[in-house]
PDB file of C-alpha atoms in Angstrom:
ATOM      1  CA  MET A   1      83.193 -23.674  52.363  1.00 58.00           C
ATOM      2  CA  LYS A   2      85.126 -20.700  52.725  1.00 62.00           C
ATOM      3  CA  LYS A   3      82.825 -18.230  53.000  1.00 59.00           C
ATOM      4  CA  LEU A   4      81.279 -20.211  55.775  1.00 51.00           C
ATOM      5  CA  ILE A   5      84.619 -20.844  57.450  1.00 59.00           C
ATOM      6  CA  ASN A   6      85.017 -17.024  57.222  1.00 53.00           C
ATOM      7  CA  ALA A   7      81.560 -16.198  58.367  1.00 52.00           C
ATOM      8  CA  THR A   8      82.264 -18.421  61.528  1.00 53.00           C
ATOM      9  CA  MET A   9      85.157 -16.785  62.191  1.00 51.00           C
ATOM     10  CA  VAL A  10      83.474 -13.541  62.415  1.00 48.00           C
ATOM     11  CA  LEU A  11      80.884 -14.572  64.631  1.00 48.00           C
ATOM     12  CA  VAL A  12      83.414 -16.107  66.892  1.00 45.00           C
ATOM     13  CA  LEU A  13      85.589 -13.030  67.100  1.00 45.00           C
ATOM     14  CA  ILE A  14      82.091 -10.883  67.749  1.00 58.00           C
ATOM     15  CA  PHE A  15      81.178 -13.126  70.514  1.00 51.00           C
ATOM     16  CA  PHE A  16      84.722 -13.128  72.566  1.00 48.00           C
ATOM     17  CA  LEU A  17      84.614  -9.047  72.062  1.00 50.00           C
ATOM     18  CA  ALA A  18      81.470  -8.521  73.298  1.00 53.00           C
ATOM     19  CA  ALA A  19      81.719 -10.978  76.371  1.00 55.00           C
ATOM     20  CA  CYS A  20      84.852  -9.106  77.131  1.00 57.00           C
ATOM     21  CA  GLY A  21      83.262  -5.809  77.172  1.00 52.00           C
ATOM     22  CA  LYS A  22      80.473  -7.102  79.478  1.00 50.00           C
ATOM     23  CA  THR A  23      82.969  -8.519  82.075  1.00 50.00           C
ATOM     24  CA  GLY A  24      84.648  -4.871  82.425  1.00 49.00           C
ATOM     25  CA  ASP A  25      81.592  -3.246  82.319  1.00 50.00           C
ATOM     26  CA  SER A  26      79.754  -5.310  85.354  1.00 48.00           C
ATOM     27  CA  GLN A  27      83.219  -5.014  87.403  1.00 51.00           C
ATOM     28  CA  LYS A  28      82.672  -1.588  86.984  1.00 48.00           C
ATOM     29  CA  THR A  29      79.089  -1.332  87.828  1.00 50.00           C
ATOM     30  CA  ASN A  30      79.586  -3.572  91.099  1.00 49.00           C
ATOM     31  CA  GLU A  31      82.347  -1.149  92.328  1.00 49.00           C
ATOM     32  CA  GLN A  32      80.100   1.864  91.923  1.00 56.00           C
ATOM     33  CA  THR A  33      77.231   0.228  93.558  1.00 76.00           C
ATOM     34  CA  ASN A  34      79.395  -0.965  96.501  1.00 87.00           C
ATOM     35  CA  GLN A  35      78.868   1.533  99.534  1.00 97.00           C
ATOM     36  CA  ASN A  36      80.467   1.671 102.962  1.00 98.00           C
ATOM     37  CA  VAL A  37      78.799   2.328 106.420  1.00 98.00           C
ATOM     38  CA  THR A  38      80.385   2.258 109.845  1.00 98.00           C
ATOM     39  CA  ILE A  39      78.534   0.723 112.578  1.00 98.00           C
ATOM     40  CA  ILE A  40      79.448   1.722 115.992  1.00 98.00           C
ATOM     41  CA  LEU A  41      78.107  -0.320 119.325  1.00 98.00           C
ATOM     42  CA  LYS A  42      78.194   1.455 122.923  1.00 98.00           C
ATOM     43  CA  GLU A  43      76.519   0.657 126.040  1.00 96.00           C
ATOM     44  CA  ASP A  44      76.521   2.794 129.023  1.00 94.00           C
ATOM     45  CA  GLY A  45      78.370   5.353 127.066  1.00 93.00           C
ATOM     46  CA  LYS A  46      81.570   3.148 126.197  1.00 96.00           C
ATOM     47  CA  GLN A  47      82.119   1.513 122.684  1.00 97.00           C
ATOM     48  CA  PHE A  48      82.181  -2.226 122.547  1.00 97.00           C
ATOM     49  CA  ASP A  49      82.059  -2.876 118.710  1.00 98.00           C
ATOM     50  CA  LYS A  50      82.924  -0.789 115.320  1.00 98.00           C
ATOM     51  CA  LYS A  51      82.677  -2.366 111.986  1.00 98.00           C
ATOM     52  CA  GLU A  52      83.345  -0.950 108.469  1.00 98.00           C
ATOM     53  CA  ILE A  53      80.544  -2.507 106.510  1.00 98.00           C
ATOM     54  CA  LYS A  54      80.121  -2.840 102.788  1.00 97.00           C
ATOM     55  CA  PHE A  55      76.480  -2.659 101.382  1.00 97.00           C
ATOM     56  CA  GLN A  56      74.320  -2.305  98.325  1.00 96.00           C
ATOM     57  CA  PRO A  57      71.982   0.735  97.627  1.00 93.00           C
ATOM     58  CA  LYS A  58      68.378   0.192  98.615  1.00 93.00           C
ATOM     59  CA  GLU A  59      69.388  -2.446 101.650  1.00 97.00           C
ATOM     60  CA  SER A  60      67.986  -1.057 104.964  1.00 97.00           C
ATOM     61  CA  LEU A  61      69.622  -0.402 108.203  1.00 98.00           C
ATOM     62  CA  GLN A  62      68.111  -3.311 109.525  1.00 96.00           C
ATOM     63  CA  THR A  63      69.232  -6.000 106.532  1.00 97.00           C
ATOM     64  CA  ILE A  64      72.908  -4.269 107.270  1.00 98.00           C
ATOM     65  CA  MET A  65      72.392  -5.045 110.914  1.00 98.00           C
ATOM     66  CA  ASP A  66      70.803  -8.057 110.453  1.00 97.00           C
ATOM     67  CA  ALA A  67      73.647  -9.505 108.028  1.00 97.00           C
ATOM     68  CA  ASN A  68      76.343  -8.683 110.220  1.00 98.00           C
ATOM     69  CA  PHE A  69      75.585  -8.848 114.050  1.00 98.00           C
ATOM     70  CA  LYS A  70      73.597 -11.369 115.983  1.00 98.00           C
ATOM     71  CA  LEU A  71      70.190  -9.459 116.189  1.00 97.00           C
ATOM     72  CA  ASP A  72      67.453 -10.201 118.873  1.00 97.00           C
ATOM     73  CA  MET A  73      64.028  -8.717 118.255  1.00 95.00           C
ATOM     74  CA  ASP A  74      61.080  -7.966 119.795  1.00 92.00           C
ATOM     75  CA  LYS A  75      58.372  -7.400 116.851  1.00 89.00           C
ATOM     76  CA  ASP A  76      59.660  -5.239 114.502  1.00 84.00           C
ATOM     77  CA  PHE A  77      62.373  -3.561 117.042  1.00 91.00           C
ATOM     78  CA  ILE A  78      65.761  -4.291 117.428  1.00 95.00           C
ATOM     79  CA  SER A  79      65.849  -5.751 121.271  1.00 96.00           C
ATOM     80  CA  GLY A  80      69.393  -7.140 121.563  1.00 98.00           C
ATOM     81  CA  ILE A  81      72.582  -6.809 119.229  1.00 98.00           C
ATOM     82  CA  ASP A  82      75.402  -9.375 120.001  1.00 97.00           C
ATOM     83  CA  GLY A  83      74.079 -10.358 123.451  1.00 96.00           C
ATOM     84  CA  HIS A  84      73.884  -6.730 124.938  1.00 97.00           C
ATOM     85  CA  LYS A  85      69.951  -6.835 125.511  1.00 97.00           C
ATOM     86  CA  GLN A  86      67.874  -3.772 126.437  1.00 96.00           C
ATOM     87  CA  ASP A  87      66.266  -4.117 129.871  1.00 95.00           C
ATOM     88  CA  ALA A  88      62.711  -2.245 130.339  1.00 94.00           C
ATOM     89  CA  ALA A  89      63.017  -2.755 134.406  1.00 95.00           C
ATOM     90  CA  THR A  90      66.199  -0.391 134.254  1.00 95.00           C
ATOM     91  CA  SER A  91      64.668   1.455 131.519  1.00 96.00           C
ATOM     92  CA  LYS A  92      67.799   0.338 128.975  1.00 96.00           C
ATOM     93  CA  TYR A  93      66.857   0.706 125.404  1.00 97.00           C
ATOM     94  CA  TRP A  94      68.649   0.704 122.327  1.00 97.00           C
ATOM     95  CA  LEU A  95      68.674   3.838 120.027  1.00 97.00           C
ATOM     96  CA  TYR A  96      70.264   4.794 116.942  1.00 98.00           C
ATOM     97  CA  ASP A  97      72.085   7.864 115.220  1.00 98.00           C
ATOM     98  CA  VAL A  98      73.233   8.466 111.734  1.00 98.00           C
ATOM     99  CA  ASN A  99      76.068  11.457 111.576  1.00 98.00           C
ATOM    100  CA  GLY A 100      74.826  12.687 114.866  1.00 97.00           C
ATOM    101  CA  LYS A 101      71.362  12.744 114.324  1.00 98.00           C
ATOM    102  CA  GLN A 102      68.550  10.625 115.100  1.00 96.00           C
ATOM    103  CA  PRO A 103      66.380   9.770 112.359  1.00 97.00           C
ATOM    104  CA  ASP A 104      62.679   9.966 112.460  1.00 96.00           C
ATOM    105  CA  VAL A 105      61.791   5.946 111.218  1.00 96.00           C
ATOM    106  CA  GLY A 106      63.007   3.024 112.477  1.00 95.00           C
ATOM    107  CA  ALA A 107      66.010   0.804 111.011  1.00 96.00           C
ATOM    108  CA  VAL A 108      63.899  -1.048 108.741  1.00 95.00           C
ATOM    109  CA  GLU A 109      62.798   2.413 107.041  1.00 96.00           C
ATOM    110  CA  TYR A 110      66.141   3.986 107.002  1.00 97.00           C
ATOM    111  CA  PHE A 111      68.432   3.498 104.117  1.00 97.00           C
ATOM    112  CA  PRO A 112      72.183   4.346 104.767  1.00 98.00           C
ATOM    113  CA  LYS A 113      74.093   6.596 102.097  1.00 97.00           C
ATOM    114  CA  ASP A 114      77.899   5.932 101.474  1.00 98.00           C
ATOM    115  CA  GLY A 115      79.603   6.978 104.357  1.00 98.00           C
ATOM    116  CA  ASP A 116      77.553   6.983 106.894  1.00 98.00           C
ATOM    117  CA  VAL A 117      78.360   6.681 110.463  1.00 98.00           C
ATOM    118  CA  VAL A 118      75.592   4.744 112.612  1.00 98.00           C
ATOM    119  CA  THR A 119      76.058   4.508 116.228  1.00 98.00           C
ATOM    120  CA  TRP A 120      73.602   2.230 118.086  1.00 98.00           C
ATOM    121  CA  THR A 121      73.634   2.939 122.176  1.00 98.00           C
ATOM    122  CA  LEU A 122      72.355   1.010 124.710  1.00 97.00           C
ATOM    123  CA  ASP A 123      71.492   3.603 127.477  1.00 94.00           C
ATOM    124  CA  LYS A 124      68.801   4.721 129.776  1.00 93.00           C
ATOM    125  CA  ILE A 125      66.518   6.892 128.615  1.00 89.00           C
TER     126      ILE A 125
END
């Protein structure tokens, strides 16, 4: 009987030690995977919004935008952000750049990196 109690105590101790170790590891993993992106919104050259957003790796810019702004879509393209809509009659369209450079892909295919600054501009082209 004494051996059974000792074996049970050892198993309980191992379980608690293992559980404590995993909690610390998952917190460390979450801290390492959280990344930050700055989103700036401009219309006619004037900034009207700026957000610092945490995101997970492998999230597209489209997903990040959809989670943090009210988007209007035209097929697969963003046609409005937070009520600011593009207008074909006046040739005003949404374009974005990342760290001052315009990517060759749409927002659904762009995956930001930690520290990126994404500027969306609604302007005449």
